[in-house]
Tab-separated table of C-alpha atoms in Angstrom:
chain	number	residue	atom	x	y	z
A	1	MET	CA	-0.189	-0.093	0.170
A	2	THR	CA	1.110	3.203	-0.958
A	3	LYS	CA	1.946	6.145	1.746
A	4	LEU	CA	2.610	9.547	1.646
A	5	THR	CA	3.551	11.561	4.769
A	6	ILE	CA	2.746	15.117	5.711
A	7	ILE	CA	4.647	16.895	7.874
A	8	GLY	CA	3.236	20.207	8.475
A	9	ALA	CA	-0.593	18.254	8.391
A	10	GLY	CA	-1.909	21.013	10.608
A	11	SER	CA	-2.267	23.686	7.819
A	12	THR	CA	-5.212	22.299	7.515
A	13	VAL	CA	-6.856	23.738	4.115
A	14	PHE	CA	-3.646	22.986	2.328
A	15	THR	CA	-3.932	19.457	3.507
A	16	LYS	CA	-7.456	18.832	3.406
A	17	ASN	CA	-7.590	19.862	-0.528
A	18	ILE	CA	-3.958	17.376	-0.890
A	19	VAL	CA	-5.531	14.261	0.347
A	20	VAL	CA	-8.993	15.050	-1.592
A	21	ASP	CA	-7.059	14.793	-4.367
A	22	LEU	CA	-5.568	11.441	-3.344
A	23	MET	CA	-9.212	9.947	-2.430
A	24	THR	CA	-10.764	11.129	-6.066
A	25	ILE	CA	-8.014	8.499	-7.554
A	26	ASP	CA	-9.245	4.851	-7.600
A	27	ASN	CA	-5.690	3.377	-6.222
A	28	PHE	CA	-5.689	5.538	-3.484
A	29	LYS	CA	-8.668	4.855	-1.955
A	30	SER	CA	-7.556	3.110	1.154
A	31	ILE	CA	-3.375	5.456	0.824
A	32	GLU	CA	-2.114	5.453	4.251
A	33	ILE	CA	-1.464	8.902	4.541
A	34	ALA	CA	0.506	9.735	7.965
A	35	LEU	CA	-0.428	13.324	9.302
A	36	MET	CA	2.572	15.505	11.292
A	37	ASP	CA	2.872	18.152	13.196
A	38	ILE	CA	4.589	19.794	16.003
A	39	ASP	CA	0.632	21.220	17.383
A	40	LYS	CA	-1.268	17.970	18.406
A	41	ASN	CA	-3.825	20.482	18.674
A	42	ARG	CA	-3.826	22.200	14.920
A	43	LEU	CA	-3.295	18.026	13.898
A	44	ASP	CA	-6.325	16.705	15.657
A	45	LYS	CA	-8.566	19.340	14.324
A	46	THR	CA	-7.590	18.264	10.680
A	47	LEU	CA	-7.836	14.589	11.307
A	48	GLU	CA	-11.169	15.553	12.845
A	49	VAL	CA	-11.595	17.189	8.892
A	50	LEU	CA	-9.993	14.465	6.768
A	51	LYS	CA	-12.413	11.945	8.292
A	52	ILE	CA	-15.501	13.696	7.930
A	53	ILE	CA	-14.573	13.903	4.663
A	54	SER	CA	-13.939	11.009	3.850
A	55	LYS	CA	-16.984	9.458	5.851
A	56	LYS	CA	-18.796	11.807	2.726
A	57	MET	CA	-16.403	10.660	-0.215
A	58	GLY	CA	-17.196	7.197	0.571
A	59	VAL	CA	-13.609	5.902	1.167
A	60	THR	CA	-11.278	4.757	3.749
A	61	PRO	CA	-7.710	5.599	3.572
A	62	GLN	CA	-5.981	4.806	6.691
A	63	PHE	CA	-4.557	8.257	9.131
A	64	THR	CA	-1.997	8.010	11.282
A	65	THR	CA	-1.202	11.064	13.341
A	66	HIS	CA	2.352	11.908	14.834
A	67	THR	CA	3.929	14.776	16.536
A	68	ASN	CA	7.822	13.288	16.258
A	69	ARG	CA	8.983	13.198	12.050
A	70	ARG	CA	11.221	9.997	12.378
A	71	GLU	CA	7.993	8.340	13.734
A	72	ALA	CA	5.581	9.324	10.959
A	73	LEU	CA	8.013	8.884	8.396
A	74	LYS	CA	8.511	5.368	8.520
A	75	ASN	CA	8.399	3.227	5.264
A	76	ALA	CA	6.911	6.360	3.984
A	77	ASP	CA	6.677	6.260	0.055
A	78	PHE	CA	5.909	10.212	-0.802
A	79	VAL	CA	6.960	12.836	1.844
A	80	GLN	CA	5.255	16.585	1.738
A	81	THR	CA	6.247	19.243	3.649
A	82	THR	CA	3.538	22.174	4.227
A	83	ILE	CA	6.130	23.959	6.769
A	84	GLN	CA	5.839	27.943	8.427
A	85	VAL	CA	9.017	28.437	10.633
A	86	GLY	CA	7.608	30.881	13.273
A	87	GLY	CA	4.480	31.223	12.164
A	88	TYR	CA	2.127	33.934	11.555
A	89	ARG	CA	2.634	34.836	14.534
A	90	PRO	CA	6.005	36.517	15.754
A	91	SER	CA	8.045	35.854	12.357
A	92	THR	CA	5.652	36.659	9.897
A	93	VAL	CA	4.740	39.680	11.720
A	94	ILE	CA	8.436	40.549	12.170
A	95	ASP	CA	9.227	40.899	8.486
A	96	PHE	CA	6.417	43.290	8.076
A	97	GLU	CA	6.579	45.511	10.401
A	98	ILE	CA	10.773	46.095	10.700
A	99	PRO	CA	11.423	46.971	7.126
A	100	SER	CA	7.475	49.122	7.122
A	101	LYS	CA	9.614	51.380	9.826
A	102	PHE	CA	12.551	51.822	7.315
A	103	GLY	CA	9.869	53.027	4.732
A	104	LEU	CA	10.191	49.558	3.223
A	105	SER	CA	7.001	48.272	1.815
A	106	GLN	CA	6.133	44.560	1.197
A	107	THR	CA	2.954	42.348	-0.516
A	108	ILE	CA	4.011	38.563	0.119
A	109	ALA	CA	7.535	38.406	1.959
A	110	ASP	CA	8.023	34.782	0.916
A	111	THR	CA	9.548	34.290	-1.302
A	112	LEU	CA	11.577	37.620	-2.279
A	113	GLY	CA	13.118	40.871	-0.534
A	114	ILE	CA	13.908	41.101	2.488
A	115	GLY	CA	11.163	39.551	4.029
A	116	GLY	CA	11.714	36.089	1.610
A	117	ILE	CA	15.910	36.388	2.709
A	118	MET	CA	14.736	36.143	6.569
A	119	ARG	CA	11.882	33.293	6.292
A	120	GLY	CA	14.419	31.463	3.981
A	121	LEU	CA	16.863	31.891	6.734
A	122	ARG	CA	14.497	30.426	9.227
A	123	THR	CA	13.215	27.530	7.039
A	124	ILE	CA	16.687	25.620	5.752
A	125	PRO	CA	17.797	25.041	9.168
A	126	VAL	CA	14.170	22.545	9.359
A	127	LEU	CA	13.974	21.290	6.285
A	128	LEU	CA	17.886	20.343	6.178
A	129	ASP	CA	17.063	18.505	9.433
A	130	ILE	CA	13.781	17.225	7.843
A	131	ALA	CA	16.516	15.968	4.880
A	132	GLN	CA	18.227	13.706	7.521
A	133	ASP	CA	15.194	12.243	8.776
A	134	ILE	CA	14.708	11.439	5.204
A	135	ASN	CA	17.844	9.951	4.587
A	136	ASP	CA	18.473	7.327	7.558
A	137	VAL	CA	14.228	6.301	8.100
A	138	CYS	CA	13.045	6.402	4.252
A	139	PRO	CA	16.264	7.038	1.788
A	140	ASN	CA	13.931	5.989	-1.333
A	141	ALA	CA	10.984	8.348	-0.959
A	142	ILE	CA	9.597	11.367	-2.889
A	143	TRP	CA	10.458	14.141	-1.633
A	144	MET	CA	7.596	16.972	-2.173
A	145	GLN	CA	8.777	20.119	-0.857
A	146	TYR	CA	6.282	22.831	-0.909
A	147	VAL	CA	7.626	25.586	0.929
A	148	ASN	CA	9.008	28.891	0.367
A	149	PRO	CA	10.809	30.256	-0.363
A	150	MET	CA	11.271	27.934	-3.400
A	151	CYS	CA	14.758	28.638	-4.656
A	152	SER	CA	17.131	29.485	-2.047
A	153	ASN	CA	14.843	26.578	0.360
A	154	MET	CA	15.501	23.091	-2.714
A	155	ILE	CA	19.508	24.594	-3.420
A	156	ALA	CA	19.943	24.195	0.129
A	157	ILE	CA	18.775	20.650	0.655
A	158	LYS	CA	20.212	19.873	-2.775
A	159	THR	CA	23.306	21.288	-1.750
A	160	LYS	CA	23.778	19.158	1.413
A	161	TYR	CA	21.678	16.137	0.277
A	162	PRO	CA	22.251	16.292	-3.201
A	163	GLU	CA	21.142	12.101	-3.470
A	164	ILE	CA	17.824	12.431	-1.643
A	165	LYS	CA	15.124	12.668	-4.410
A	166	SER	CA	13.213	16.526	-3.302
A	167	LEU	CA	10.885	18.235	-5.951
A	168	GLY	CA	10.109	21.915	-5.314
A	169	LEU	CA	6.319	22.266	-6.057
A	170	CYS	CA	4.026	24.759	-6.531
A	171	HIS	CA	0.253	25.719	-8.305
A	172	SER	CA	2.295	29.460	-10.218
A	173	VAL	CA	2.631	27.928	-13.402
A	174	GLN	CA	-0.846	25.902	-14.032
A	175	GLY	CA	-2.890	28.076	-11.194
A	176	THR	CA	-1.963	31.480	-14.016
A	177	ALA	CA	-2.655	29.104	-17.206
A	178	GLU	CA	-6.399	28.910	-16.118
A	179	MET	CA	-6.555	32.631	-15.392
A	180	LEU	CA	-4.907	33.425	-18.770
A	181	ALA	CA	-7.480	30.874	-20.248
A	182	GLN	CA	-10.552	32.465	-18.073
A	183	ASP	CA	-9.078	36.219	-19.369
A	184	LEU	CA	-9.161	35.076	-23.252
A	185	GLY	CA	-12.586	33.252	-22.587
A	186	GLU	CA	-11.212	30.434	-23.595
A	187	ASP	CA	-11.332	26.184	-22.264
A	188	ILE	CA	-7.621	25.548	-20.632
A	189	ASN	CA	-8.224	21.802	-21.368
A	190	ASP	CA	-7.656	23.247	-25.495
A	191	ILE	CA	-4.692	25.014	-24.430
A	192	ASP	CA	-1.116	23.830	-25.243
A	193	TYR	CA	1.895	25.778	-23.319
A	194	ILE	CA	5.449	25.309	-22.513
A	195	CYS	CA	7.228	27.022	-19.999
A	196	SER	CA	10.184	27.514	-18.108
A	197	GLY	CA	12.256	29.941	-15.496
A	198	ILE	CA	12.945	29.597	-11.830
A	199	ASN	CA	10.299	29.810	-9.537
A	200	HIS	CA	7.444	32.471	-9.220
A	201	MET	CA	9.989	34.165	-11.955
A	202	ALA	CA	8.665	31.115	-14.359
A	203	PHE	CA	7.444	32.289	-18.386
A	204	TYR	CA	5.369	30.538	-21.650
A	205	GLN	CA	7.617	30.407	-23.656
A	206	LYS	CA	4.950	28.936	-25.952
A	207	PHE	CA	1.285	28.841	-25.091
A	208	ASN	CA	-0.607	28.287	-28.192
A	209	LYS	CA	-4.599	26.442	-28.888
A	210	LYS	CA	-4.099	23.177	-29.432
A	211	ASN	CA	-6.340	22.050	-32.048
A	212	THR	CA	-5.518	25.819	-34.160
A	213	GLY	CA	-2.197	25.833	-33.212
A	214	GLU	CA	-2.806	29.393	-32.761
A	215	ASP	CA	-0.464	31.423	-30.985
A	216	LEU	CA	-2.195	33.798	-28.246
A	217	TYR	CA	0.088	35.704	-27.279
A	218	PRO	CA	-1.288	38.566	-29.755
A	219	ARG	CA	-4.718	37.890	-28.122
A	220	LEU	CA	-3.196	38.701	-24.958
A	221	LYS	CA	-1.495	41.594	-25.691
A	222	LYS	CA	-3.884	43.800	-27.113
A	223	LEU	CA	-5.667	42.575	-24.074
A	224	ALA	CA	-2.726	44.105	-21.989
A	225	GLU	CA	-3.288	47.218	-23.316
A	226	ASP	CA	-7.412	47.288	-22.950
A	227	ILE	CA	-6.182	46.480	-18.684
A	228	LEU	CA	-3.763	49.005	-18.555
A	229	SER	CA	-5.415	51.572	-19.564
A	230	ASP	CA	-8.472	50.493	-17.897
A	231	LYS	CA	-11.158	49.661	-21.169
A	232	LYS	CA	-10.871	45.657	-19.316
A	233	ILE	CA	-10.170	44.381	-15.613
A	234	SER	CA	-8.234	40.590	-16.074
A	235	SER	CA	-10.905	38.617	-14.835
A	236	ARG	CA	-8.074	37.398	-11.629
A	237	THR	CA	-10.040	40.441	-10.284
A	238	LEU	CA	-13.247	39.010	-10.638
A	239	LYS	CA	-12.894	36.292	-7.414
A	240	LYS	CA	-11.686	37.611	-4.426
A	241	GLU	CA	-8.466	36.101	-2.396
A	242	ASP	CA	-8.568	34.560	0.994
A	243	SER	CA	-8.405	37.371	2.128
A	244	GLY	CA	-11.181	39.445	1.071
A	245	LYS	CA	-9.470	42.070	-1.183
A	246	TYR	CA	-9.602	41.630	-5.387
A	247	LEU	CA	-6.809	41.315	-6.069
A	248	ASP	CA	-5.758	43.165	-9.956
A	249	GLU	CA	-3.009	41.528	-12.095
A	250	LYS	CA	-1.850	45.306	-14.144
A	251	VAL	CA	1.480	44.985	-12.932
A	252	ARG	CA	2.365	41.468	-14.864
A	253	TYR	CA	0.307	42.457	-17.735
A	254	GLU	CA	2.864	45.227	-17.658
A	255	ILE	CA	5.508	42.519	-17.300
A	256	LEU	CA	4.386	40.980	-20.714
A	257	LYS	CA	3.957	45.407	-21.739
A	258	ARG	CA	7.400	45.121	-21.668
A	259	PHE	CA	9.193	42.159	-21.761
A	260	GLY	CA	7.086	40.012	-24.244
A	261	PHE	CA	5.962	37.457	-22.270
A	262	PHE	CA	3.796	36.237	-19.767
A	263	VAL	CA	5.069	35.099	-15.583
A	264	THR	CA	3.797	33.251	-14.069
A	265	GLU	CA	3.587	34.423	-10.397
A	266	SER	CA	0.112	36.768	-9.407
A	267	SER	CA	0.736	40.407	-9.801
A	268	GLU	CA	0.871	40.241	-6.071
A	269	HIS	CA	3.891	38.344	-5.702
A	270	PHE	CA	6.068	40.251	-8.783
A	271	ALA	CA	5.179	43.652	-7.701
A	272	GLU	CA	8.097	42.819	-5.150
A	273	TYR	CA	10.247	40.878	-6.852
A	274	VAL	CA	11.907	44.105	-8.978
A	275	PRO	CA	12.292	47.372	-8.536
A	276	TRP	CA	9.750	49.138	-10.676
A	277	PHE	CA	6.016	48.950	-8.652
A	278	ILE	CA	6.694	49.799	-5.454
A	279	LYS	CA	9.045	52.966	-3.871
A	280	LYS	CA	9.057	55.046	-0.604
A	281	GLY	CA	6.896	57.712	-1.459
A	282	ARG	CA	5.627	56.724	-4.819
A	283	ASP	CA	1.535	55.830	-3.941
A	284	ASP	CA	1.287	56.579	-7.613
A	285	LEU	CA	2.604	54.414	-8.312
A	286	ILE	CA	1.026	51.511	-5.855
A	287	ASP	CA	-2.894	53.316	-6.729
A	288	LYS	CA	-1.764	52.715	-10.725
A	289	TYR	CA	-1.044	49.414	-10.339
A	290	LYS	CA	-3.916	48.641	-7.899
A	291	ILE	CA	-0.606	47.239	-5.260
A	292	PRO	CA	-1.884	45.489	-2.516
A	293	ILE	CA	0.303	46.251	0.364
A	294	ASN	CA	0.962	43.838	3.202
A	295	GLU	CA	-1.872	41.387	1.423
A	296	TYR	CA	0.548	38.275	3.178
A	297	ILE	CA	-0.538	39.732	6.206
A	298	ASP	CA	-4.428	39.904	5.642
A	299	ARG	CA	-4.501	36.523	4.498
A	300	CYS	CA	-2.772	34.783	7.154
A	301	GLU	CA	-5.244	36.767	9.565
A	302	HIS	CA	-8.262	34.972	7.677
A	303	TYR	CA	-6.982	31.574	8.414
A	304	GLU	CA	-6.192	32.678	12.059
A	305	LYS	CA	-9.800	33.378	11.898
A	306	LEU	CA	-11.151	30.527	9.898
A	307	TRP	CA	-8.891	28.229	12.595
A	308	GLU	CA	-10.744	29.701	15.178
A	309	GLU	CA	-14.366	28.774	13.640
A	310	LEU	CA	-13.595	25.752	12.759
A	311	ASP	CA	-14.074	25.273	16.423
A	312	GLU	CA	-17.486	26.349	16.544
A	313	ASP	CA	-18.267	25.386	12.934
A	314	ILE	CA	-16.509	22.285	11.391
A	315	ASN	CA	-18.761	22.036	7.954
A	316	LEU	CA	-16.552	26.251	6.655
A	317	ILE	CA	-14.270	23.038	5.068
A	318	THR	CA	-16.216	19.477	5.124
A	319	LYS	CA	-19.380	20.649	3.647
A	320	GLY	CA	-17.915	20.257	-0.466
A	321	PRO	CA	-18.053	19.322	-3.496
A	322	PHE	CA	-14.588	17.568	-3.348
A	323	GLU	CA	-13.445	17.991	-7.088
A	324	ARG	CA	-9.547	17.943	-8.008
A	325	SER	CA	-7.329	20.528	-7.520
A	326	ASN	CA	-4.738	21.738	-10.264
A	327	GLU	CA	-2.324	21.115	-7.390
A	328	TYR	CA	0.612	18.402	-8.480
A	329	ALA	CA	1.460	16.419	-5.848
A	330	SER	CA	-1.778	13.579	-5.913
A	331	SER	CA	-0.836	13.469	-9.985
A	332	ILE	CA	2.884	12.658	-9.086
A	333	MET	CA	2.020	10.330	-6.881
A	334	ASP	CA	-0.352	9.029	-8.873
A	335	GLY	CA	2.007	8.732	-12.494
A	336	ILE	CA	5.037	7.483	-10.288
A	337	SER	CA	2.412	4.453	-8.102
A	338	ASN	CA	0.330	3.990	-10.548
A	339	ASN	CA	2.562	4.468	-14.083
A	340	ASN	CA	0.115	7.205	-15.616
A	341	SER	CA	3.093	8.745	-17.071
A	342	VAL	CA	2.321	13.477	-17.175
A	343	VAL	CA	3.794	16.136	-17.300
A	344	VAL	CA	4.333	18.747	-14.495
A	345	TYR	CA	6.147	21.577	-13.502
A	346	GLY	CA	9.056	21.167	-10.525
A	347	ASN	CA	11.842	23.498	-9.059
A	348	VAL	CA	15.214	21.046	-9.155
A	349	MET	CA	18.813	22.595	-9.078
A	350	ASN	CA	19.929	23.306	-13.192
A	351	ASP	CA	22.115	21.001	-14.605
A	352	GLY	CA	22.322	22.067	-17.919
A	353	LEU	CA	18.648	22.182	-17.737
A	354	ILE	CA	18.543	25.893	-18.592
A	355	GLU	CA	21.325	26.887	-20.840
A	356	ASN	CA	21.869	30.632	-19.653
A	357	LEU	CA	20.972	30.884	-16.221
A	358	PRO	CA	23.941	29.517	-13.268
A	359	SER	CA	24.178	25.720	-12.795
A	360	SER	CA	24.285	26.647	-8.958
A	361	CYS	CA	20.666	28.267	-9.160
A	362	CYS	CA	16.685	26.447	-8.716
A	363	VAL	CA	15.102	25.890	-12.392
A	364	GLU	CA	11.410	25.577	-12.623
A	365	VAL	CA	10.643	23.409	-15.705
A	366	PRO	CA	8.907	20.729	-17.296
A	367	CYS	CA	9.052	17.309	-15.066
A	368	ILE	CA	8.249	14.080	-16.523
A	369	ILE	CA	6.236	11.562	-13.984
A	370	ASP	CA	6.389	7.925	-14.748
A	371	SER	CA	6.833	4.473	-12.328
A	372	LYS	CA	10.714	5.200	-12.648
A	373	GLY	CA	10.371	8.928	-10.882
A	374	PHE	CA	10.666	12.372	-12.147
A	375	HIS	CA	12.398	13.230	-15.409
A	376	PRO	CA	13.612	17.341	-15.471
A	377	GLN	CA	13.053	17.956	-18.737
A	378	LYS	CA	15.887	20.671	-20.961
A	379	VAL	CA	14.706	23.832	-22.135
A	380	GLY	CA	18.334	25.161	-23.889
A	381	LYS	CA	18.175	28.594	-23.848
A	382	ILE	CA	15.962	31.035	-22.680
A	383	PRO	CA	15.297	34.475	-24.746
A	384	GLU	CA	18.691	37.017	-22.910
A	385	HIS	CA	16.658	39.305	-21.221
A	386	LEU	CA	14.037	37.074	-19.338
A	387	ALA	CA	17.087	35.196	-18.050
A	388	ALA	CA	19.175	38.769	-17.353
A	389	LEU	CA	16.025	39.406	-15.580
A	390	MET	CA	16.002	36.014	-13.334
A	391	ARG	CA	19.446	36.864	-12.386
A	392	THR	CA	18.311	39.282	-10.289
A	393	ASN	CA	16.718	37.108	-7.985
A	394	ILE	CA	19.180	34.207	-8.016
A	395	ASN	CA	21.809	36.640	-6.919
A	396	VAL	CA	19.663	36.596	-3.673
A	397	GLN	CA	18.346	33.086	-3.688
A	398	ILE	CA	21.896	31.686	-3.868
A	399	LEU	CA	23.447	34.575	-1.257
A	400	THR	CA	19.944	33.261	0.956
A	401	ALA	CA	20.932	29.569	0.603
A	402	GLU	CA	24.535	30.269	1.651
A	403	ALA	CA	24.030	32.463	4.238
A	404	ALA	CA	21.941	29.086	5.511
A	405	LEU	CA	24.217	26.649	4.689
A	406	THR	CA	27.256	28.452	6.479
A	407	LYS	CA	25.761	30.942	9.576
A	408	LYS	CA	28.134	33.298	7.904
A	409	ARG	CA	26.258	36.881	8.775
A	410	GLU	CA	27.993	38.946	6.488
A	411	HIS	CA	26.204	36.381	3.870
A	412	ILE	CA	22.703	37.656	5.155
A	413	TYR	CA	24.126	41.147	4.758
A	414	HIS	CA	24.743	40.831	0.604
A	415	ALA	CA	21.712	38.912	-0.073
A	416	ALA	CA	20.046	41.768	1.178
A	417	MET	CA	21.404	44.295	-0.899
A	418	LEU	CA	21.162	42.095	-3.669
A	419	ASP	CA	17.480	41.900	-3.551
A	420	PRO	CA	16.049	44.260	-6.225
A	421	LEU	CA	13.639	45.775	-3.984
A	422	THR	CA	15.556	46.553	-0.946
A	423	SER	CA	18.025	48.241	-2.869
A	424	SER	CA	16.219	50.745	-4.762
A	425	ASN	CA	14.661	51.948	-1.643
A	426	LEU	CA	17.528	51.977	1.165
A	427	SER	CA	20.744	53.131	1.722
A	428	ILE	CA	23.882	50.023	2.614
A	429	ASP	CA	23.499	51.520	6.463
A	430	GLU	CA	19.568	51.408	6.274
A	431	ILE	CA	19.517	47.917	4.937
A	432	TYR	CA	22.768	46.486	8.168
A	433	LYS	CA	20.164	48.465	10.143
A	434	MET	CA	16.840	46.368	9.584
A	435	THR	CA	19.084	42.682	8.879
A	436	ASP	CA	20.715	42.820	12.217
A	437	GLU	CA	17.308	44.194	13.325
A	438	LEU	CA	15.476	41.310	12.364
A	439	ILE	CA	17.859	39.184	13.318
A	440	LYS	CA	17.622	40.201	16.474
A	441	ALA	CA	13.363	40.394	17.182
A	442	HIS	CA	13.830	36.864	15.282
A	443	GLY	CA	15.511	35.705	18.221
A	444	ASN	CA	15.993	31.185	18.678
A	445	TYR	CA	13.507	31.372	15.262
A	446	LEU	CA	17.551	31.613	13.756
A	447	PRO	CA	20.959	29.776	14.273
A	448	ASN	CA	23.800	31.302	15.708
A	449	TYR	CA	25.148	34.562	12.934
A	450	ASN	CA	28.892	34.930	13.137
């Protein structure tokens, strides 16, 4: 019987989505799932939710709960990580509040920017501990790694544990493809696309209709003109995010206009990966591009409230309908366990896969999944201006991983000084002072940096 171990199962909503996906597949309706979390209260609530859903779906998975990680990993065929080291409070709040004192605004702060750097520094040591446990307890398992900052985390993991079968996963490639199809009034099942780059900054090099071969980029570029001139809005704006906000896609359509290709991660994310949209004293830019400053804080507060409400009304997330999501985990497990070959987009080390990006970086490329595992596909050379843009982020990712691996404080400063958003808003002295305050505030969530 196939066994999945979920580390960070107290992330109830995400765990529920992954398990529901698996339970829609015939061969997994009696799957063994080990739920592991350091928070027993959240772990018990997740189990309660999953038992109710299983009964409603008429399936009989075998659940076990664990606060001991190595125990949960015994005999695992697959491992999934969805952890948040330091949680919303205190760590995420710290990552927003201290930079704000220096006039540095952020939207999500989990992938790049000073928030992404600090998140990586407190997350990488824990992921390396998990890697050691996997190596010791279930060395043949496939590790599906969902934790941000994706690239920094994967660089550190693969540098120290290259033998582990780890694959970084995100939903931005398939999620954005679905959004673009909706924006164009097309069915995503009728669209053929090829995408590559780095996590949250991959670009669609091909976006065509399957039956006719029509290149859909001319229509997307016309749509960009209409959206940027306020004649139209992206379909994404018609949907409320978890925080209750209506989010806009003007940033990404601006990037399409300027760079000629559409990027995979949302406008609220992308706005803080580059130096052009969030600037001190430039509220006009925030208004023009409708950038949701502090958006991740709002999302976290939404989930905190949802968690409190679950104690009173568990039907909030158990009422259905129970449909398969676009997350890759179930497809990967199905492809490997049941030999149902599929292509997903995964994050792996750049072993010549993208020729004009550094070999020491993590790239997001198509991966063929089959009974033998996952097989990243060589992309070759991508448009040079896209590679140049990616390198500005890769610099920060590599230095963040280097800081975590060497425990050298100087590399934290280097990462912050080279970060596009931070460096375009703060002086060197301000960057050093802000970084020092952040390191001190995070306290025991960080190792000692010399």
